[in-house]
XYZ file of C-alpha atoms in Angstrom:
676
model
C -126.418 1.890 79.390
C -124.745 -1.473 80.045
C -127.339 -2.162 82.712
C -130.186 -1.368 80.338
C -128.711 -3.529 77.570
C -128.360 -6.459 79.946
C -131.960 -6.173 81.120
C -133.143 -5.961 77.513
C -131.300 -9.173 76.490
C -132.638 -11.130 79.467
C -136.180 -10.044 78.682
C -135.847 -11.210 75.036
C -134.730 -14.655 76.165
C -137.789 -15.060 78.411
C -140.357 -13.998 75.856
C -142.403 -16.541 73.822
C -145.271 -16.209 71.253
C -148.017 -17.014 73.707
C -147.321 -14.413 76.422
C -145.572 -11.521 74.644
C -148.033 -8.888 75.765
C -148.216 -10.191 79.346
C -144.453 -10.014 79.855
C -144.084 -6.658 78.158
C -146.736 -5.237 80.478
C -144.451 -6.049 83.442
C -141.390 -4.255 81.944
C -140.883 -0.558 82.476
C -141.937 1.434 79.424
C -138.433 2.744 78.839
C -137.142 -0.876 78.534
C -139.905 -2.372 76.350
C -138.897 -3.646 72.881
C -141.274 -3.980 69.903
C -141.062 -7.571 68.585
C -142.184 -7.970 64.967
C -144.908 -10.552 64.195
C -144.613 -13.231 61.471
C -146.884 -11.238 59.133
C -144.771 -8.114 59.681
C -141.630 -10.074 58.817
C -143.186 -11.326 55.568
C -144.477 -7.871 54.661
C -141.043 -6.435 55.283
C -139.576 -8.968 52.837
C -142.229 -8.298 50.212
C -141.940 -4.512 50.429
C -138.152 -4.498 50.023
C -137.353 -2.813 46.678
C -135.816 -5.048 44.061
C -132.741 -2.829 43.675
C -131.933 -2.952 47.385
C -130.375 -5.750 49.344
C -132.868 -6.950 51.996
C -131.888 -6.132 55.545
C -130.581 -9.043 57.507
C -133.176 -10.138 60.016
C -132.078 -10.640 63.576
C -133.501 -11.884 66.826
C -137.124 -12.999 66.854
C -137.677 -11.794 63.283
C -135.005 -14.189 61.981
C -136.435 -17.026 64.092
C -139.975 -16.439 62.770
C -138.802 -16.354 59.156
C -136.804 -19.557 59.647
C -139.774 -21.387 61.143
C -141.985 -20.291 58.224
C -139.455 -21.539 55.648
C -139.028 -24.887 57.401
C -142.789 -25.328 57.767
C -143.411 -24.684 54.044
C -140.601 -27.008 53.006
C -141.872 -29.758 55.313
C -145.389 -29.442 53.970
C -144.172 -29.798 50.383
C -142.127 -32.875 51.278
C -145.134 -34.464 52.962
C -147.295 -33.800 49.874
C -144.649 -35.328 47.603
C -144.356 -38.407 49.793
C -148.138 -38.789 49.879
C -148.254 -38.700 46.054
C -145.414 -41.239 45.827
C -147.313 -43.505 48.216
C -150.438 -43.276 46.056
C -148.464 -44.156 42.934
C -146.878 -47.147 44.664
C -150.330 -48.331 45.813
C -151.795 -48.021 42.318
C -148.824 -49.914 40.882
C -149.316 -52.646 43.498
C -153.020 -52.909 42.657
C -152.231 -53.158 38.959
C -149.855 -56.066 39.618
C -152.459 -57.767 41.818
C -155.095 -57.341 39.109
C -152.875 -59.007 36.509
C -152.066 -61.874 38.889
C -155.743 -62.526 39.580
C -156.592 -62.382 35.879
C -153.836 -64.870 35.070
C -154.909 -67.279 37.811
C -158.516 -67.172 36.588
C -157.697 -67.554 32.924
C -154.720 -69.900 32.863
C -154.701 -71.526 36.303
C -158.324 -72.717 36.392
C -159.009 -70.901 39.683
C -162.557 -69.678 40.207
C -161.750 -66.634 42.321
C -164.449 -64.154 43.436
C -164.843 -60.938 41.442
C -163.557 -58.977 44.464
C -160.859 -61.473 45.391
C -158.087 -60.479 47.773
C -154.800 -62.174 48.611
C -156.498 -64.353 51.237
C -158.619 -65.945 48.488
C -155.502 -66.484 46.370
C -153.546 -68.066 49.228
C -156.472 -70.351 50.099
C -156.823 -71.500 46.475
C -153.082 -72.138 46.118
C -152.988 -74.016 49.433
C -155.862 -76.279 48.403
C -154.186 -76.892 45.049
C -151.049 -78.013 46.918
C -153.041 -80.506 48.995
C -153.578 -78.470 52.145
C -156.903 -78.071 53.936
C -158.132 -74.521 54.547
C -160.977 -74.111 57.010
C -163.537 -71.284 56.568
C -162.036 -69.497 59.605
C -158.572 -69.565 58.018
C -157.170 -72.538 59.914
C -154.763 -74.267 57.532
C -153.064 -77.633 57.875
C -151.577 -80.324 55.675
C -153.753 -83.385 55.126
C -151.850 -86.584 55.708
C -151.383 -88.431 52.385
C -151.968 -91.763 54.113
C -155.527 -90.860 54.995
C -156.519 -89.981 51.434
C -158.030 -92.632 49.236
C -156.304 -92.741 45.844
C -158.394 -90.761 43.428
C -157.456 -89.270 40.054
C -158.032 -85.538 40.459
C -159.108 -83.958 37.212
C -158.250 -80.418 36.145
C -161.277 -78.178 35.880
C -161.574 -76.189 32.702
C -161.933 -72.440 32.551
C -165.284 -71.274 31.100
C -163.751 -70.505 27.693
C -161.949 -73.821 27.213
C -163.172 -76.075 24.437
C -161.617 -79.340 25.674
C -162.077 -81.239 28.902
C -161.774 -84.698 30.479
C -160.114 -86.365 27.528
C -157.493 -88.104 29.652
C -159.690 -89.137 32.590
C -160.441 -92.764 33.344
C -164.175 -93.445 33.427
C -163.784 -96.533 35.568
C -161.729 -94.828 38.255
C -164.286 -92.040 38.395
C -167.078 -94.518 39.052
C -165.324 -96.852 41.489
C -164.079 -94.516 44.195
C -165.434 -95.150 47.731
C -167.842 -92.293 48.331
C -167.803 -92.762 52.119
C -164.147 -91.730 52.322
C -164.387 -88.429 50.492
C -166.531 -85.358 50.715
C -166.592 -82.025 48.879
C -166.249 -78.900 50.981
C -169.744 -77.555 51.550
C -168.882 -73.913 51.019
C -167.775 -74.636 47.475
C -169.478 -75.921 44.365
C -168.793 -79.513 43.219
C -167.393 -78.056 40.011
C -165.295 -75.359 41.629
C -161.535 -75.646 41.148
C -161.112 -74.518 44.750
C -162.953 -77.562 46.062
C -160.753 -79.588 48.397
C -160.923 -83.266 49.345
C -161.490 -83.963 53.049
C -160.989 -87.334 54.739
C -163.457 -89.227 56.891
C -161.837 -88.143 60.140
C -162.425 -84.505 59.227
C -166.165 -85.062 58.932
C -166.378 -85.076 62.723
C -165.549 -81.390 62.803
C -168.877 -79.806 61.836
C -168.284 -76.507 63.566
C -167.878 -74.634 60.320
C -169.565 -76.997 57.889
C -173.171 -77.656 56.984
C -173.211 -80.772 54.837
C -175.736 -80.757 52.017
C -176.766 -83.820 50.019
C -176.670 -81.699 46.895
C -172.961 -81.026 47.336
C -172.148 -84.613 48.223
C -170.655 -87.008 45.723
C -173.174 -89.592 46.991
C -175.932 -87.606 45.291
C -174.397 -88.102 41.826
C -175.592 -91.134 39.925
C -173.573 -93.055 37.388
C -175.118 -91.236 34.438
C -174.010 -87.875 35.845
C -170.448 -89.129 36.330
C -170.402 -90.490 32.804
C -171.706 -87.234 31.377
C -168.907 -85.404 33.171
C -166.136 -87.400 31.551
C -167.392 -88.850 28.290
C -165.425 -87.788 25.194
C -168.227 -85.830 23.450
C -168.815 -83.524 26.417
C -167.475 -80.244 24.959
C -170.159 -80.395 22.267
C -173.007 -81.472 24.538
C -175.194 -78.748 26.056
C -178.279 -80.839 26.676
C -180.184 -80.219 29.895
C -178.642 -76.748 30.203
C -180.695 -73.542 30.653
C -182.889 -72.363 27.778
C -181.469 -69.254 26.078
C -183.637 -67.606 23.383
C -181.931 -67.053 20.024
C -182.775 -64.078 17.812
C -181.497 -63.321 14.317
C -180.885 -59.728 13.233
C -182.340 -59.174 9.767
C -179.949 -57.799 7.133
C -179.749 -54.257 5.842
C -181.641 -53.497 2.673
C -184.941 -55.219 3.360
C -186.344 -51.698 4.004
C -185.144 -49.058 1.533
C -184.534 -45.360 2.184
C -188.178 -44.594 1.284
C -189.392 -46.972 4.022
C -190.624 -49.631 1.595
C -190.297 -53.396 2.059
C -188.130 -54.460 -0.894
C -188.965 -58.179 -1.401
C -191.816 -59.439 0.817
C -191.794 -62.962 -0.668
C -188.078 -63.492 -0.030
C -188.433 -62.146 3.499
C -191.335 -64.514 4.196
C -189.365 -67.490 2.811
C -186.310 -66.728 4.956
C -188.385 -66.209 8.091
C -190.146 -69.543 7.622
C -186.791 -71.266 7.245
C -185.622 -69.716 10.533
C -188.878 -70.771 12.193
C -188.310 -74.359 11.010
C -185.315 -74.699 13.360
C -187.158 -73.018 16.249
C -185.378 -69.663 16.223
C -187.240 -67.590 18.816
C -187.482 -64.348 16.880
C -185.868 -61.674 14.750
C -184.320 -58.280 15.444
C -185.311 -55.350 13.249
C -183.481 -52.008 13.199
C -185.792 -49.015 12.857
C -183.596 -46.337 11.330
C -184.062 -42.716 12.359
C -182.602 -41.666 8.996
C -185.393 -43.550 7.159
C -188.471 -42.968 9.316
C -187.882 -39.268 10.087
C -185.519 -38.759 7.202
C -187.095 -35.841 5.367
C -188.808 -33.502 7.823
C -188.775 -33.171 11.616
C -191.627 -35.041 13.344
C -192.879 -36.495 10.055
C -192.662 -40.251 10.642
C -193.131 -42.870 7.910
C -193.592 -46.437 9.227
C -195.296 -48.136 6.259
C -192.501 -50.527 5.287
C -191.999 -51.631 8.891
C -195.739 -52.288 9.272
C -195.662 -54.631 6.277
C -192.572 -56.418 7.636
C -194.026 -56.838 11.126
C -197.219 -58.342 9.708
C -195.129 -61.055 8.016
C -193.286 -61.732 11.287
C -196.645 -62.074 13.030
C -197.886 -64.556 10.406
C -194.774 -66.710 10.791
C -195.253 -66.584 14.583
C -191.845 -65.257 15.499
C -191.073 -62.800 18.274
C -189.737 -59.308 17.591
C -186.957 -57.265 19.145
C -186.749 -53.685 17.916
C -183.679 -51.437 17.700
C -184.120 -47.665 17.903
C -181.224 -46.782 15.569
C -180.232 -43.138 16.058
C -176.920 -43.465 14.219
C -175.607 -43.563 10.694
C -174.965 -46.865 8.931
C -172.154 -46.925 6.408
C -172.088 -49.667 3.788
C -169.296 -52.194 4.346
C -169.768 -53.974 1.038
C -171.244 -53.544 -2.386
C -174.492 -55.298 -1.444
C -175.185 -53.168 1.629
C -176.976 -49.857 1.637
C -175.863 -46.703 3.393
C -178.262 -45.016 5.822
C -177.251 -41.469 6.841
C -178.707 -39.341 9.602
C -181.958 -37.535 8.681
C -181.594 -34.975 5.902
C -182.863 -32.134 8.083
C -180.208 -32.963 10.703
C -177.487 -32.815 8.052
C -178.807 -29.438 6.928
C -178.510 -28.110 10.486
C -174.995 -29.540 10.695
C -173.798 -27.597 7.663
C -174.098 -24.312 9.557
C -173.732 -25.644 13.088
C -171.084 -28.352 13.058
C -170.786 -28.499 16.841
C -173.812 -30.816 16.941
C -171.361 -33.611 16.001
C -168.562 -35.255 17.961
C -165.231 -33.528 17.267
C -161.618 -34.659 17.661
C -158.593 -32.577 18.647
C -157.921 -31.534 15.028
C -161.532 -30.230 14.822
C -162.649 -32.988 12.452
C -166.370 -33.713 12.727
C -167.853 -37.197 12.967
C -171.349 -37.293 11.445
C -172.045 -40.867 12.582
C -174.212 -39.658 15.467
C -175.024 -36.516 17.459
C -172.749 -35.235 20.191
C -173.907 -35.902 23.732
C -173.150 -32.242 24.421
C -176.480 -31.258 22.820
C -178.597 -33.658 24.858
C -180.148 -30.637 26.594
C -179.426 -27.915 24.010
C -182.333 -26.672 21.857
C -180.419 -26.605 18.606
C -182.513 -29.081 16.552
C -185.374 -26.944 15.273
C -186.286 -25.892 18.809
C -185.826 -29.347 20.362
C -183.022 -30.923 22.364
C -181.430 -34.172 21.224
C -183.103 -36.266 23.914
C -186.480 -34.706 23.035
C -185.919 -35.742 19.396
C -185.125 -39.304 20.526
C -188.155 -39.404 22.814
C -190.540 -38.157 20.100
C -189.250 -40.881 17.754
C -189.735 -43.609 20.374
C -193.184 -42.336 21.330
C -194.243 -42.311 17.662
C -193.185 -45.970 17.305
C -195.034 -46.948 20.476
C -198.260 -45.309 19.269
C -197.978 -46.644 15.704
C -197.489 -50.275 16.772
C -199.550 -50.359 19.921
C -201.287 -53.552 18.766
C -197.972 -55.438 18.654
C -197.186 -54.397 22.224
C -200.647 -55.484 23.372
C -200.145 -58.900 21.752
C -196.662 -59.169 23.353
C -195.236 -59.784 19.889
C -192.481 -57.263 20.712
C -190.407 -58.823 23.470
C -187.824 -56.038 23.943
C -186.672 -52.689 22.550
C -182.968 -51.879 22.216
C -182.139 -48.182 22.595
C -179.378 -46.734 20.415
C -176.964 -44.777 22.601
C -174.056 -43.935 20.299
C -172.129 -45.027 17.197
C -173.327 -48.411 15.898
C -176.062 -48.134 18.525
C -173.502 -48.843 21.261
C -172.796 -46.865 24.409
C -169.343 -45.504 23.512
C -167.664 -42.464 21.984
C -166.946 -42.692 18.223
C -163.221 -42.912 18.963
C -162.301 -45.387 16.190
C -163.647 -43.850 12.936
C -162.252 -45.528 9.837
C -163.166 -42.484 7.765
C -160.632 -40.512 9.840
C -157.938 -43.084 9.103
C -158.195 -45.261 12.218
C -157.070 -48.857 11.816
C -156.962 -51.680 14.339
C -155.238 -51.721 16.844
C -154.917 -47.938 17.141
C -155.771 -46.406 20.517
C -158.216 -43.910 18.979
C -158.702 -40.293 20.018
C -160.800 -38.448 22.566
C -163.991 -36.995 21.041
C -164.778 -34.007 23.255
C -163.824 -30.897 21.291
C -167.209 -29.604 20.156
C -168.119 -26.383 21.934
C -170.835 -27.971 24.083
C -168.616 -30.666 25.580
C -165.836 -28.111 25.986
C -168.234 -25.913 27.961
C -169.088 -28.896 30.140
C -165.359 -29.547 30.723
C -164.721 -25.916 31.711
C -167.616 -26.045 34.140
C -166.330 -29.264 35.727
C -162.787 -27.867 36.049
C -164.081 -24.691 37.679
C -166.133 -26.682 40.194
C -163.017 -28.713 40.981
C -161.116 -25.480 41.611
C -158.602 -25.940 38.766
C -159.796 -23.914 35.795
C -156.544 -24.625 33.919
C -157.641 -28.283 33.690
C -160.354 -27.288 31.183
C -158.526 -28.860 28.232
C -158.062 -32.202 26.562
C -154.749 -34.065 26.896
C -152.093 -32.729 24.530
C -149.907 -35.864 24.664
C -152.478 -38.602 23.937
C -151.191 -39.439 20.439
C -153.158 -39.950 17.236
C -155.777 -42.471 16.088
C -153.215 -45.146 15.231
C -150.738 -44.526 18.044
C -149.784 -47.213 20.532
C -149.872 -46.585 24.296
C -146.098 -46.630 24.830
C -145.689 -43.980 22.124
C -147.660 -41.399 24.111
C -146.959 -39.519 27.312
C -150.556 -39.886 28.441
C -151.154 -43.646 28.062
C -147.676 -45.077 28.696
C -146.887 -46.887 31.951
C -147.027 -44.341 34.780
C -148.225 -41.810 32.221
C -150.376 -38.748 32.751
C -153.573 -40.810 32.675
C -152.889 -41.551 36.360
C -151.942 -37.995 37.372
C -154.301 -35.674 39.263
C -155.276 -33.991 35.988
C -155.526 -37.285 34.095
C -157.876 -38.809 36.640
C -160.029 -35.673 36.655
C -160.306 -35.600 32.859
C -161.044 -39.314 32.457
C -163.677 -39.257 35.199
C -165.404 -36.315 33.532
C -165.153 -37.960 30.088
C -166.704 -41.185 31.373
C -169.364 -39.338 33.374
C -170.628 -37.632 30.202
C -171.191 -41.111 28.723
C -172.978 -42.282 31.884
C -175.189 -39.169 32.014
C -176.201 -39.641 28.373
C -177.289 -43.222 29.068
C -179.173 -42.061 32.157
C -181.132 -39.379 30.272
C -182.052 -41.477 27.232
C -182.960 -44.647 29.128
C -185.204 -42.678 31.489
C -187.236 -41.432 28.506
C -187.175 -44.881 26.882
C -188.783 -46.376 29.970
C -191.426 -43.683 29.761
C -192.132 -44.387 26.085
C -192.102 -48.206 26.353
C -193.549 -48.663 29.810
C -194.026 -52.345 30.560
C -191.657 -53.559 27.806
C -188.041 -54.547 28.589
C -185.425 -52.181 27.201
C -181.895 -53.125 26.183
C -178.606 -51.160 26.099
C -175.608 -52.359 24.090
C -171.953 -52.063 25.178
C -169.006 -53.023 22.925
C -165.930 -55.090 23.764
C -162.868 -52.824 23.396
C -160.335 -55.554 24.094
C -157.111 -54.365 22.407
C -154.445 -52.959 24.773
C -156.400 -54.573 27.626
C -153.205 -56.100 29.039
C -151.495 -52.711 29.420
C -151.772 -50.646 32.585
C -153.756 -47.791 31.030
C -156.223 -49.741 28.796
C -155.820 -46.859 26.330
C -158.459 -47.914 23.771
C -161.079 -48.297 26.493
C -160.244 -44.840 27.863
C -160.742 -43.064 24.531
C -164.024 -44.996 24.072
C -165.281 -43.642 27.405
C -164.732 -46.641 29.693
C -162.608 -45.552 32.662
C -161.207 -49.020 33.235
C -157.423 -48.894 33.809
C -155.806 -51.846 35.507
C -156.119 -50.274 38.973
C -159.846 -49.534 38.730
C -163.099 -51.357 37.855
C -164.619 -49.164 35.170
C -167.880 -50.876 34.240
C -169.710 -50.929 37.567
C -170.924 -47.305 37.374
C -172.262 -47.900 33.856
C -174.012 -51.080 34.929
C -175.524 -49.250 37.911
C -177.241 -46.839 35.510
C -178.585 -49.698 33.401
C -179.854 -51.416 36.526
C -181.454 -48.157 37.708
C -183.630 -48.211 34.569
C -184.175 -52.013 34.635
C -182.360 -52.305 31.304
C -180.955 -55.569 30.002
C -177.238 -55.313 29.291
C -176.260 -56.560 25.815
C -172.551 -57.224 25.520
C -170.925 -57.525 22.104
C -169.033 -60.807 22.172
C -165.918 -60.496 20.007
C -165.820 -64.211 19.193
C -162.238 -63.851 18.020
C -159.631 -66.549 18.500
C -156.442 -64.488 18.491
C -153.043 -66.064 17.900
C -150.321 -65.632 20.543
C -148.549 -63.266 18.148
C -151.677 -61.100 17.822
C -152.035 -61.035 21.600
C -148.418 -59.977 22.067
C -148.528 -57.278 19.400
C -151.799 -55.680 20.488
C -151.765 -56.708 24.166
C -155.343 -57.864 23.514
C -157.387 -60.055 25.825
C -160.957 -60.574 24.555
C -161.622 -63.349 27.064
C -160.286 -61.377 30.025
C -162.456 -58.354 29.189
C -165.510 -60.531 28.555
C -165.299 -62.215 31.923
C -164.574 -58.961 33.752
C -167.726 -57.369 32.332
C -169.921 -60.455 32.703
C -168.857 -60.995 36.317
C -169.472 -57.324 37.129
C -172.979 -57.568 35.640
C -173.740 -60.858 37.381
C -172.584 -59.331 40.664
C -175.270 -56.695 40.057
C -177.781 -59.521 39.386
C -178.511 -58.090 35.935
C -179.942 -59.782 32.862
C -177.239 -60.122 30.234
C -177.830 -60.597 26.529
C -175.096 -60.993 23.943
C -174.422 -60.539 20.262
C -171.597 -61.657 17.989
C -169.354 -58.913 16.630
C -167.957 -60.905 13.690
C -169.636 -63.511 11.477
C -169.589 -67.069 12.803
C -169.909 -69.971 10.388
C -168.436 -73.113 11.941
C -168.875 -75.365 14.966
C -165.751 -74.092 16.710
C -167.011 -70.516 16.626
C -170.494 -71.502 17.784
C -168.996 -73.530 20.646
C -167.037 -70.490 21.837
C -170.305 -68.576 22.002
C -171.962 -71.442 23.887
C -169.135 -71.615 26.431
C -169.622 -67.920 27.142
C -173.414 -68.129 27.189
C -173.443 -71.099 29.602
C -170.196 -71.306 31.591
C -169.832 -74.970 32.541
C -167.910 -74.439 35.748
C -169.760 -71.447 37.175
C -170.883 -72.529 40.679
C -173.753 -70.010 40.562
C -175.013 -71.354 37.217
C -175.030 -67.964 35.516
C -176.106 -67.804 31.891
C -177.180 -65.253 29.281
C -180.807 -64.172 28.990
C -180.758 -64.154 25.150
C -178.419 -64.181 22.166
C -178.600 -62.261 18.877
C -176.912 -63.456 15.693
C -175.916 -60.312 13.833
C -177.274 -59.745 10.317
C -177.733 -63.156 8.751
C -177.858 -62.620 5.003
C -180.421 -64.439 2.787
C -177.637 -66.318 0.979
C -176.325 -67.579 4.319
C -179.767 -68.790 5.366
C -180.015 -70.827 2.165
C -176.532 -72.363 2.534
C -177.071 -75.962 3.693
C -173.728 -76.483 5.456
C -174.048 -73.321 7.510
C -177.711 -73.824 8.277
C -177.056 -77.322 9.615
C -174.478 -75.949 12.064
C -176.746 -73.071 13.024
C -179.587 -75.531 13.668
C -177.316 -77.457 16.015
C -176.289 -74.195 17.722
C -179.918 -73.199 18.332
C -180.697 -76.606 19.859
C -177.674 -76.306 22.144
C -178.738 -72.821 23.249
C -182.171 -74.232 24.016
C -180.623 -77.033 26.078
C -181.832 -79.775 23.733
C -179.991 -82.975 22.898
C -178.182 -82.872 19.567
C -177.617 -86.026 17.507
C -175.887 -85.231 14.248
C -172.714 -85.748 12.276
C -170.004 -83.178 11.706
C -170.730 -81.436 8.437
């Protein structure tokens, strides 16, 4: 027996998992031992009754169980470390994004849209007086070799003052043979460095161009660059067409033109200062207001004939949303009556918040392909409306009187969710609420979660606050909140994709209806809480643009796919430092992020003011955005729309004088006038 036990122990020590059967075949049958597999060990543990103490595993069974436990524990640790690494990387990117934004806005650095730390280091080195070659070679330029020259600070595109402290004489008298502007940079770029004569011998990386040379600038150009009136002078700049949106109320709810004589008088006054055209909103609730597919265009026909007589251009807005009156003089235009009748019994055709409150401002994107509107889908209803307009006013398209058609894509005609409804109690600067709780969008969310393999993600966030919450008050939008978790990223990507898909579907049909005519899509500026990590207000509006991600490129790709002009709503606000600190707002930062993203896509960009503008300071802010002075690529807007100019405003002499000056500046004409 002792002999047998000794043989058995020596055999166990020699066995391994790869040759168990081979070794056992060489052992006499009476000495062979059955070694349990890993699966057998686990089954033995599982099958142990709860009221019994599990048998203590020994030998190879204990070893196998130990290896399994260690392997599982190690895998979990690796997953946790991977997640921590991702969070650290996102935090690092967020810090980098804020640094780049600050350098662009406050440091006068023209950094590329996709700048990295190499671009930042090069710009800082040049600012400190170093020379940075295109291949990265960096060295300090000897001060003795530089000719004294007063370097001027270059303004950011939104600045309203420049060159007030520069000496005109010193700018004209410098020896041009001693200095040269780096060829890879624009003469107006803040990253441009001064290079001495001895460096001109090294042409390995440079291709001198007479356009970039200071020798090519005549005295008049130098004087224009530094003369005191420069911030107000936009002569010889690109021509930007100016359109004026006509006010509400000129067409009543029965599609009748209310006061043709007054309209004709106001249009002639606009024509007298060379306004290019007018924008007219064609309201779905007026034209198809009473019965489905019964379109009444009579009032618009009369209005368009007057526009033709005055010889102005037309831009048309397909308005598929409700318009609520903001003042006693404005009219309210609801959705069509037959749509409201459907909504009484079938409220899921509207956007819905978490408390199941319905927003009747526009139809939910969840019914874009659902036949719930008298046998038609929502996009079929939109297409039929657009096709009816195209057929009714075919003569205006043939004459090219209609220069563009803007397609309504959401509340206020803008591509966004109705996340900030004042009727629900929202007030600025609340973060708003997600609008995805109608049954059609909920079905879409469940489908997306199932495809992802996490059906329990088929829900909206339960810690995203209320309409007037602030980001730090919520678990979802606070720093390192759930918005950046696996679930948060899944939900926000789905939420934004619904918005993108809606634009894709509607713009495809718009191109079909208005073939050969430019179409326009409008996107708002949701600028409050922009300086937080989550960008909470943008997220609830459908723009997945947190600080560690560029959220507008995918939207712009869809617009570019359909050759649509991108109309950005320019806030035009001049916020006080206190307002900025309280709301973490950054209208300028958001504006330049979106404009640069669109210009990177080589898209046409139009703009429109969000708030009324009456004075020269406000008009100059618009001009600085429309024609950035220091943009080396000379980007500019393709057109500008002044929103809803009332008849009383047109007749006000002080305003009209400033607006006349603004139009001339947008057209690139010289302006000689006195401050009113």
